[in-house]
Amino acid sequence: ADGNGWDALHVGGRTTYLQFLSGNRFRWTSNIEAAKYSAASHYPNTEGIICHNSTLYFVAKVTRTLFFLDLNDMTYTSELTGSSLVGQGAFNSQPDQIIESDLDERKYLYFSEDGGSAPGVHVRDREGKYYTMARGVPGGRYSGDETV
């Protein structure tokens, strides 16, 4: 795709899909069925995607996994979100949106958490440590998964 703005991925260019291969490698394929199988097997319910300095980051909600795709080497790594939590709080529910801030300087990734009794906002630093920035109060007022 070669567009800009909200509809950027739907304007011009050729549409391809992510497919994981053996040996922590991936490719972009035009075979949508192969890509659907790959998604169902490795990264179901994907959300929160950003790209910075040839690295694509995204989360899979169902498996609670953060993926790092090296777009130059066409390799990937992954880790469970909240796997190295420091301090108070918990990252027990599904990761949702992901935002980067100063990845060149401080290398922070911010996550919102979807579901659970006390969803929160969490941060991952460059060393892979997770911190809870804010969280809902257990038993607080919620409407679905939204705080009111």
mmCIF file of C-alpha atoms in Angstrom, residues 84-91 129-132:
data_model
loop_
_atom_site.group_PDB
_atom_site.id
_atom_site.type_symbol
_atom_site.label_atom_id
_atom_site.label_comp_id
_atom_site.label_asym_id
_atom_site.label_seq_id
_atom_site.Cartn_x
_atom_site.Cartn_y
_atom_site.Cartn_z
ATOM 1 C CA SER A 84 8.681 -9.744 34.175
ATOM 2 C CA LEU A 85 6.455 -7.472 36.273
ATOM 3 C CA VAL A 86 8.243 -5.233 38.766
ATOM 4 C CA GLY A 87 6.559 -3.670 41.804
ATOM 5 C CA GLN A 88 2.864 -3.443 42.603
ATOM 6 C CA GLY A 89 0.033 -4.318 40.258
ATOM 7 C CA ALA A 90 -0.748 -7.141 37.889
ATOM 8 C CA PHE A 91 -0.980 -7.618 34.137
ATOM 9 C CA LYS A 129 10.621 -5.279 32.597
ATOM 10 C CA TYR A 130 6.942 -4.420 32.978
ATOM 11 C CA TYR A 131 5.503 -1.829 35.364
ATOM 12 C CA THR A 132 1.913 -0.961 36.239
#
